PDB file of C-alpha atoms in Angstrom:
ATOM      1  CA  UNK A   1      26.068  -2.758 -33.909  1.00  0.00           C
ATOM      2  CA  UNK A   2      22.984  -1.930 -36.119  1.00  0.00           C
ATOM      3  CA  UNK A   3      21.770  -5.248 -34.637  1.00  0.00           C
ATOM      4  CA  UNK A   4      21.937  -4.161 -30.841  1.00  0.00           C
ATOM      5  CA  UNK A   5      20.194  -0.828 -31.459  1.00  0.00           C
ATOM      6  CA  UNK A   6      17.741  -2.971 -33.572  1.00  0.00           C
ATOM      7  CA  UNK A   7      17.386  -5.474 -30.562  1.00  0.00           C
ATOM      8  CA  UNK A   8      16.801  -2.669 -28.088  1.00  0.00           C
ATOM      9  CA  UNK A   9      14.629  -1.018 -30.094  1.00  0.00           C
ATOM     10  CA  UNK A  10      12.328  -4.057 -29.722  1.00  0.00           C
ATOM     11  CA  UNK A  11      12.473  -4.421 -26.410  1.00  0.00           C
ATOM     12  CA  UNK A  12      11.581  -0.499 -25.355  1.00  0.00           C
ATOM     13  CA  UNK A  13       8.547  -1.254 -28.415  1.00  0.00           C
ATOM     14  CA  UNK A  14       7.492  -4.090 -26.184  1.00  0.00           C
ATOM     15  CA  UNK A  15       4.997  -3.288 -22.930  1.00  0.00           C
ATOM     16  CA  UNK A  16       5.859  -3.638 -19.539  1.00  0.00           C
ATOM     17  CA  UNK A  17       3.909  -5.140 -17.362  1.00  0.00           C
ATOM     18  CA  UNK A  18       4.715  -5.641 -13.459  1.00  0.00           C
ATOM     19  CA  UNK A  19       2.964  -6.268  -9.885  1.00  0.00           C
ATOM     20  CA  UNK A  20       2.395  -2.361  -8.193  1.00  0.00           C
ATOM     21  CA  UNK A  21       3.573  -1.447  -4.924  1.00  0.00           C
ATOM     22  CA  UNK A  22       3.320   2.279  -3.529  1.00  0.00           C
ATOM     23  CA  UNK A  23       6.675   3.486  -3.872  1.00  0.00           C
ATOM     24  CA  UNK A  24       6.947   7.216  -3.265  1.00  0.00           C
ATOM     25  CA  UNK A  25       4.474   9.089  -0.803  1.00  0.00           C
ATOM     26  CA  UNK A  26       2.502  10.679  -3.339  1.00  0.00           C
ATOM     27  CA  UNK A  27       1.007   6.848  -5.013  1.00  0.00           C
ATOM     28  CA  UNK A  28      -1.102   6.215  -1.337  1.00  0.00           C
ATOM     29  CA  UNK A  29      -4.255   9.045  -1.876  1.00  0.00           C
ATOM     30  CA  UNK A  30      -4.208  11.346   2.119  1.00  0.00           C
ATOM     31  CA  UNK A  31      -7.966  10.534   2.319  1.00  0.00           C
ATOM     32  CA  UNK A  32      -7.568   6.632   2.743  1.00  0.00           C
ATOM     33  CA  UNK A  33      -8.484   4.785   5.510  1.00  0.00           C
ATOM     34  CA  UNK A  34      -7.666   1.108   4.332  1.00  0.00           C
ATOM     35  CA  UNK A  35      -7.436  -1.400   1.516  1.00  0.00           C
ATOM     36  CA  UNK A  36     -10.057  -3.630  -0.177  1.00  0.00           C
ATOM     37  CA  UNK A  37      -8.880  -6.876  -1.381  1.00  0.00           C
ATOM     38  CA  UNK A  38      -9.856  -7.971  -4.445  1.00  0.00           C
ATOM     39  CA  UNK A  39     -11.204 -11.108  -5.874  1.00  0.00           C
ATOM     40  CA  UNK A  40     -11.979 -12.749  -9.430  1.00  0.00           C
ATOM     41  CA  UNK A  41     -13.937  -9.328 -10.345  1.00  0.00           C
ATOM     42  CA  UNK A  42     -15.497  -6.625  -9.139  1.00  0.00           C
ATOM     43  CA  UNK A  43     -18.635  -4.336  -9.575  1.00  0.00           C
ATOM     44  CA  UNK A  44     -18.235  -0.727  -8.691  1.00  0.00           C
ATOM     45  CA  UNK A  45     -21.952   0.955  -7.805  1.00  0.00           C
ATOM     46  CA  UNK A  46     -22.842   4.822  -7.987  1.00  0.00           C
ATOM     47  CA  UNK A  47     -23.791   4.496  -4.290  1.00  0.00           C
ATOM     48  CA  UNK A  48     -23.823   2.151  -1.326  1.00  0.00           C
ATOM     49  CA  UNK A  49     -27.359   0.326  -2.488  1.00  0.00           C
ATOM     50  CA  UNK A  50     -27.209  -2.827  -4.721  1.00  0.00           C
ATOM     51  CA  UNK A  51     -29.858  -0.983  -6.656  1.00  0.00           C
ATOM     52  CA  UNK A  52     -27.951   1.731  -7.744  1.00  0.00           C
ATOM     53  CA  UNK A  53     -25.836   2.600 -11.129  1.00  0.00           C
ATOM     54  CA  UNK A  54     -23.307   0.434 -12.122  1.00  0.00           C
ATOM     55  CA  UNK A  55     -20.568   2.412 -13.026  1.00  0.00           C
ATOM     56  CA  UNK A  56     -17.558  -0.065 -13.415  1.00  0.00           C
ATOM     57  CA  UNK A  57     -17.237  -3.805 -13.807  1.00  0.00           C
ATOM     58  CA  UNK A  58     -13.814  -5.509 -13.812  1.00  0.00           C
ATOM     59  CA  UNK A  59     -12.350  -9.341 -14.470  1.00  0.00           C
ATOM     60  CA  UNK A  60      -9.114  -9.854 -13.168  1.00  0.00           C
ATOM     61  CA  UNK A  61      -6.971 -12.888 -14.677  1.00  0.00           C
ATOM     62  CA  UNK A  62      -4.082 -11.655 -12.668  1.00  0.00           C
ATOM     63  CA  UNK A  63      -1.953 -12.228 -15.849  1.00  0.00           C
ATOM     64  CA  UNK A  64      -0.216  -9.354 -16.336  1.00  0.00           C
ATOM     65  CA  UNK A  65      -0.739  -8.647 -20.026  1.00  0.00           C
ATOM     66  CA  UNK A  66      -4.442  -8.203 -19.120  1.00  0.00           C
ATOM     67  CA  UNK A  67      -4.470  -6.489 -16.080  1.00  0.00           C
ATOM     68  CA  UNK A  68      -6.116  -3.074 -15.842  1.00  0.00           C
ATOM     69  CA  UNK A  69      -3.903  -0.244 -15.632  1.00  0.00           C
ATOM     70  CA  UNK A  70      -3.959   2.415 -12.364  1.00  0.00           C
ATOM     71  CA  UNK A  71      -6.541   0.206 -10.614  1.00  0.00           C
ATOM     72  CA  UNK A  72      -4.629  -1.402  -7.763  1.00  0.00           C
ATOM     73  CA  UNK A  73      -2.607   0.208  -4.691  1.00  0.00           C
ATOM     74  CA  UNK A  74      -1.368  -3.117  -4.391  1.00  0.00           C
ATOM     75  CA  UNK A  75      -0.742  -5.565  -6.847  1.00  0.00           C
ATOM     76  CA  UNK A  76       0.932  -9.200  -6.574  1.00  0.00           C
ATOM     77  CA  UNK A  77      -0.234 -11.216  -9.857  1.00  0.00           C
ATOM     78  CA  UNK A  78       1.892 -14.581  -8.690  1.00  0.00           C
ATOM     79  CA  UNK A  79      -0.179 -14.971  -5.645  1.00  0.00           C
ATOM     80  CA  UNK A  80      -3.489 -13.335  -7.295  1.00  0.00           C
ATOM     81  CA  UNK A  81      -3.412 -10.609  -4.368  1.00  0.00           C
ATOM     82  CA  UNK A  82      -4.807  -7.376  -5.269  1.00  0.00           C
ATOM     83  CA  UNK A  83      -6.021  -4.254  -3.051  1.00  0.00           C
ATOM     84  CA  UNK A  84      -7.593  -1.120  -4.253  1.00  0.00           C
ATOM     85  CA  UNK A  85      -7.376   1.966  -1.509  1.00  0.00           C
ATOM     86  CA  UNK A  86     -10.696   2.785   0.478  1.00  0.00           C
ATOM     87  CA  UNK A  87     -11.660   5.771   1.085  1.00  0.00           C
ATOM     88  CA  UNK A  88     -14.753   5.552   2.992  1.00  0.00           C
ATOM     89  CA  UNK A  89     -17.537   2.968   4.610  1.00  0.00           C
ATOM     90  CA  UNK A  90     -21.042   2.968   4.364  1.00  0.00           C
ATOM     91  CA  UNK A  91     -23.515   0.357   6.063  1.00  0.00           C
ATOM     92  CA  UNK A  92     -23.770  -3.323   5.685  1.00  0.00           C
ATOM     93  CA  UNK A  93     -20.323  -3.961   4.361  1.00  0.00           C
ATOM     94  CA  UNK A  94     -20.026  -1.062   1.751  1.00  0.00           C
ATOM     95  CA  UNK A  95     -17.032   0.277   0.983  1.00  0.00           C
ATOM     96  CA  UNK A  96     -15.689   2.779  -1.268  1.00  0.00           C
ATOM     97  CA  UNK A  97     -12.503   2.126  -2.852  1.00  0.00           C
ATOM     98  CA  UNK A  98     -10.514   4.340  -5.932  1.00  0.00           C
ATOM     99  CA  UNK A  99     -11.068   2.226  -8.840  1.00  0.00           C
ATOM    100  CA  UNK A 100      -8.635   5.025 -10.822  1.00  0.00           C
ATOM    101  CA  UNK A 101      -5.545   6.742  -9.484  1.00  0.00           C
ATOM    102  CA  UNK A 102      -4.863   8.619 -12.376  1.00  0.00           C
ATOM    103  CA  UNK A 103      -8.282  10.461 -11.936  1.00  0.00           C
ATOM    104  CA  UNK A 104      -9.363   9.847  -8.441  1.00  0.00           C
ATOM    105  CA  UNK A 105     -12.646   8.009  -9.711  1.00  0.00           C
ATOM    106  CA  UNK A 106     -14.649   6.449  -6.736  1.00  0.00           C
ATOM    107  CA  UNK A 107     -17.412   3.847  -6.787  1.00  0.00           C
ATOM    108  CA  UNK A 108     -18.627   1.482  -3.690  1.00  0.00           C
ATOM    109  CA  UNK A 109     -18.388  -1.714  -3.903  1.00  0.00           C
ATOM    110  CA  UNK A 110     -19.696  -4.570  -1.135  1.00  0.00           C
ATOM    111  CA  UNK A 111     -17.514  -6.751   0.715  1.00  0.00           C
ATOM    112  CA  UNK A 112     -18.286 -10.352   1.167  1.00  0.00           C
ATOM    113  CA  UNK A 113     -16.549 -10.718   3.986  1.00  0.00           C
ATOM    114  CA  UNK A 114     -15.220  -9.257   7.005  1.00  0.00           C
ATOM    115  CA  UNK A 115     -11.791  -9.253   5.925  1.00  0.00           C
ATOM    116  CA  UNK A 116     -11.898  -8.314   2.675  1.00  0.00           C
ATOM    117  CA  UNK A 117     -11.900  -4.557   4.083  1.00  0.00           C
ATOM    118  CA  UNK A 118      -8.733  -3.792   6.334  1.00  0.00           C
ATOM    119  CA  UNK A 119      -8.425  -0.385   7.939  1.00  0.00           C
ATOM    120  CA  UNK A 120      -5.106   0.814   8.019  1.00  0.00           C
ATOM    121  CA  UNK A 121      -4.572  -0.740  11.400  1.00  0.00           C
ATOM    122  CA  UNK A 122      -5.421  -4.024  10.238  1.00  0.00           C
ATOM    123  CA  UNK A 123      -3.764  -4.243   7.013  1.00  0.00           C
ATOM    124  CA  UNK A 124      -0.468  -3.448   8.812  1.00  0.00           C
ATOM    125  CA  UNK A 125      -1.151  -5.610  11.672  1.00  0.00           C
ATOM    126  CA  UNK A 126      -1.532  -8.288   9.037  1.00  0.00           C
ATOM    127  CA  UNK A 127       1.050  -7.492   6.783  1.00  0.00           C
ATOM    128  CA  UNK A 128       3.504  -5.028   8.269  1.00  0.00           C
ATOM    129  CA  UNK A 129       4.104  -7.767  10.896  1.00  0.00           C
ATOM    130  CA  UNK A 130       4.457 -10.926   8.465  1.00  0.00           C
ATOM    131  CA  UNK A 131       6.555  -8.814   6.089  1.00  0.00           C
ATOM    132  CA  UNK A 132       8.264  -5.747   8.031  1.00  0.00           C
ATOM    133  CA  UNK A 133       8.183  -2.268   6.693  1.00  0.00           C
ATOM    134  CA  UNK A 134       9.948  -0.444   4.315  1.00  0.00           C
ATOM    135  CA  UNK A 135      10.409   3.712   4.311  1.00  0.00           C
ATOM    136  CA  UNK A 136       8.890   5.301   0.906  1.00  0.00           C
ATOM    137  CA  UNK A 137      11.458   6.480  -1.171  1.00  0.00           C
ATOM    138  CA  UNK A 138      11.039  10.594  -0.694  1.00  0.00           C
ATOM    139  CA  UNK A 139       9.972   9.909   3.203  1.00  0.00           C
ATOM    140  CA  UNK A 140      11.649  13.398   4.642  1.00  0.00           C
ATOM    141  CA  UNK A 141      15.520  13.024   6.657  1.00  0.00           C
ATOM    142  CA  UNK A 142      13.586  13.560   9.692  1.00  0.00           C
ATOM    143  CA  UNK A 143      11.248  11.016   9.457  1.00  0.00           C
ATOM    144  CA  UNK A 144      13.877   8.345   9.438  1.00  0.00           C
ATOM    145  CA  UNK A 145      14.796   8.262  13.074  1.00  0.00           C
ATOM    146  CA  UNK A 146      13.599   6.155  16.002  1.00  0.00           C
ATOM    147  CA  UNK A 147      11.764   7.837  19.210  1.00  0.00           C
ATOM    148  CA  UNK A 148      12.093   6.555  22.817  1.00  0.00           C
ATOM    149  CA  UNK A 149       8.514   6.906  22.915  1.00  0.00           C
ATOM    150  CA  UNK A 150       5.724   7.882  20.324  1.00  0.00           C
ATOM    151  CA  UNK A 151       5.797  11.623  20.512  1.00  0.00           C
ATOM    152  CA  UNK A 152       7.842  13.873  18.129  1.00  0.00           C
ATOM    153  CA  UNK A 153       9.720  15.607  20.826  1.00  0.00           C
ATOM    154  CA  UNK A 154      10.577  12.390  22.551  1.00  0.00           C
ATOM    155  CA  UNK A 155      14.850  10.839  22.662  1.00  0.00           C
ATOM    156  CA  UNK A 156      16.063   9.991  19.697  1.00  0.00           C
ATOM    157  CA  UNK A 157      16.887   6.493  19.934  1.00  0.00           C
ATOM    158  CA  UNK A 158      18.961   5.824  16.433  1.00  0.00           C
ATOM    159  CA  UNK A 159      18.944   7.029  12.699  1.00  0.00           C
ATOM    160  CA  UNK A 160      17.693   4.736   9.975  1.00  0.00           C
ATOM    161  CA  UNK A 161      20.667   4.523   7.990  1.00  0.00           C
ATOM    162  CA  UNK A 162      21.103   1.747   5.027  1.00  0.00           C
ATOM    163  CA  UNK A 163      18.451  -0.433   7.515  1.00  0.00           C
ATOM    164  CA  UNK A 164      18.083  -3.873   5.694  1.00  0.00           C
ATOM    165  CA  UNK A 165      14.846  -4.587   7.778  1.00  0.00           C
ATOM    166  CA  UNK A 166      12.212  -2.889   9.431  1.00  0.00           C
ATOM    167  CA  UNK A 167      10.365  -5.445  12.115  1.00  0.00           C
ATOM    168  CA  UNK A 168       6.947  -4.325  12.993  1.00  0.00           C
ATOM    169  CA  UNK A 169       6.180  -4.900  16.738  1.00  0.00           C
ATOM    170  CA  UNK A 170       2.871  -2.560  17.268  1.00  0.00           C
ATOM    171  CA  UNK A 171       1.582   0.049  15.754  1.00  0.00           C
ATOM    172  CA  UNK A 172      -0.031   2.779  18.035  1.00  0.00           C
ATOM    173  CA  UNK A 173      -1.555   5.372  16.011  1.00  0.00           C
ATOM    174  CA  UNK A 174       0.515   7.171  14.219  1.00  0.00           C
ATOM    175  CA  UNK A 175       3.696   5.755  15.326  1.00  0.00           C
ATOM    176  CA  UNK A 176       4.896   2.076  15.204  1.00  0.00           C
ATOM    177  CA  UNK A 177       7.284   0.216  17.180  1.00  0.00           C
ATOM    178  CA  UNK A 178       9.869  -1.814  15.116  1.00  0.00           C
ATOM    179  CA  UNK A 179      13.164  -2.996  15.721  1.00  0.00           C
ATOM    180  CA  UNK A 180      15.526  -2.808  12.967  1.00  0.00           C
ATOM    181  CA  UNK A 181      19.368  -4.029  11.902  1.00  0.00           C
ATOM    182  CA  UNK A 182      21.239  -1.467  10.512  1.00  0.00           C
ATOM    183  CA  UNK A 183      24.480  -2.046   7.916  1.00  0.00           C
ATOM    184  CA  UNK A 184      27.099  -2.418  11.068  1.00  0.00           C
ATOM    185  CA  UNK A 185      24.870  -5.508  12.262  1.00  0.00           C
ATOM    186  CA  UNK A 186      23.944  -3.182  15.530  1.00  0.00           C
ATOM    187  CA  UNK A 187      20.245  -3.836  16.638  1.00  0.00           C
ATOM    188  CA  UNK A 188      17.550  -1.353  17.500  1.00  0.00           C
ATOM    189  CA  UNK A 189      14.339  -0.350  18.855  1.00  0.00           C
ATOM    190  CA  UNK A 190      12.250   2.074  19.054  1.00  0.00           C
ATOM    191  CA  UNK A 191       9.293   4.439  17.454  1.00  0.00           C
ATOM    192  CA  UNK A 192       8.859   4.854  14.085  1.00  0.00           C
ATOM    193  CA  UNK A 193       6.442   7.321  12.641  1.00  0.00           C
ATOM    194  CA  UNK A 194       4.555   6.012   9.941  1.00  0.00           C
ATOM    195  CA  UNK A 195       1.817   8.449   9.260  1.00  0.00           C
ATOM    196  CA  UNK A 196       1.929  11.886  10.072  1.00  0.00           C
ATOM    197  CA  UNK A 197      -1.119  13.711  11.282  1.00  0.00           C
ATOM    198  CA  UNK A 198      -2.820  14.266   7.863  1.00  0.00           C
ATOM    199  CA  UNK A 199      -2.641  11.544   6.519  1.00  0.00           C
ATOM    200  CA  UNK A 200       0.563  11.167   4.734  1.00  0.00           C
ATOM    201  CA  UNK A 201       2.199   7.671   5.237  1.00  0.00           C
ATOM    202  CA  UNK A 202       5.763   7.475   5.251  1.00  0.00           C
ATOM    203  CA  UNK A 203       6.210   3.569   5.672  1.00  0.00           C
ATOM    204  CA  UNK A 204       4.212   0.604   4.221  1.00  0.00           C
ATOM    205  CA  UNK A 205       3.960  -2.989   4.700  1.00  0.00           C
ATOM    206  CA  UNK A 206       7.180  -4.863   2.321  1.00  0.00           C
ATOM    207  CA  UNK A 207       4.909  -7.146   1.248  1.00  0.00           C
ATOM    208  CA  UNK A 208       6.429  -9.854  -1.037  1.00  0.00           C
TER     209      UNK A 208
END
């Protein structure tokens, strides 16, 4: 016995480290408009001008024992994807992304290429369609239906209840059309909303 407790004692001594995916509606920041993907390292300016402060610089190894902690939105360290969350975009390929979520901290960082920032639209046109979506875990009862059309006060079309899969067709604004397969094998279609009207997001990309 004494050596169980002694053994799980270790293990809760020992620090966990794991990829980060937004789980509950409260870990994706209202004021974001996208994600920036990260590379080998980044420098994080005081403003959009290479000439500015440098307020942050960061290496990423994407081992997880050396991986910064509430940095990423998104964070796969198998496949060495990472995205912070953007918040805003300047000229000329700035961007500026939440280097802390614990304290909100902002810097700008430039993009080398054109698809290293994805708007919202993009990232889930890229990723909600290869991978489907998934419902955050405190998204409200009546989010979890599917519209005839993409209004609020449109038919109900079906309830979301113990989907295994959320297919991502379109997305058209604030609403996205998906066809899912629900736990009696019965198919369906319809609108999803994914974002309500201030910014809250109720469904991100599954990405695996």
């Amino acid at each position: 016995m004494k050596k169980v407790i002694l053994i799980i004692s270790m293990l809760c001594m020992l620090p966990a480290f794991a990829d980060v995916m937004p789980y509950y509606m409260d870990s994706i920041p209202k004021e974001t408009i996208g994600m920036y993907q990260t590379g080998e390292g980044i420098t994080i300016f005081s403003h959009p001008e290479a000439n500015s402060e440098v307020i942050k610089k960061f290496d990423f190894s994407y081992k997880p024992e050396t991986m910064p902690d509430s940095v990423f939105g998104v964070l796969l360290n198998d496949k060495k994807l990472g995205f912070l969350y953007v918040s805003d975009i300047g000229d000329e390929g700035w961007v500026e992304v939440i280097y802390n979520k614990q304290t909100g901290a902002k810097g700008w960082v430039k993009t080398e290429d054109r698809f290293q920032f994805l708007p919202w639209l993009s990232f889930y046109n890229m990723y909600g369609r290869k991978y489907g979506l998934r419902l955050l875990k405190d998204t409200p009862d009546e989010i979890e239906v599917l519209h005839a059309k993409s209004e609020d006060l449109s038919q109900n079309v079906g309830k979301l209840r113990f989907v295994k899969q959320i297919r991502l067709t379109a997305i058209r604004g604030n609403w996205a059309l998906v066809s899912v397969v629900d736990i009696d094998q019965t198919p369906k279609m319809g609108y999803l909303r994914w974002r309500s009207n201030d910014g809250i997001i109720y469904a991100f990309p599954n990405i695996k």
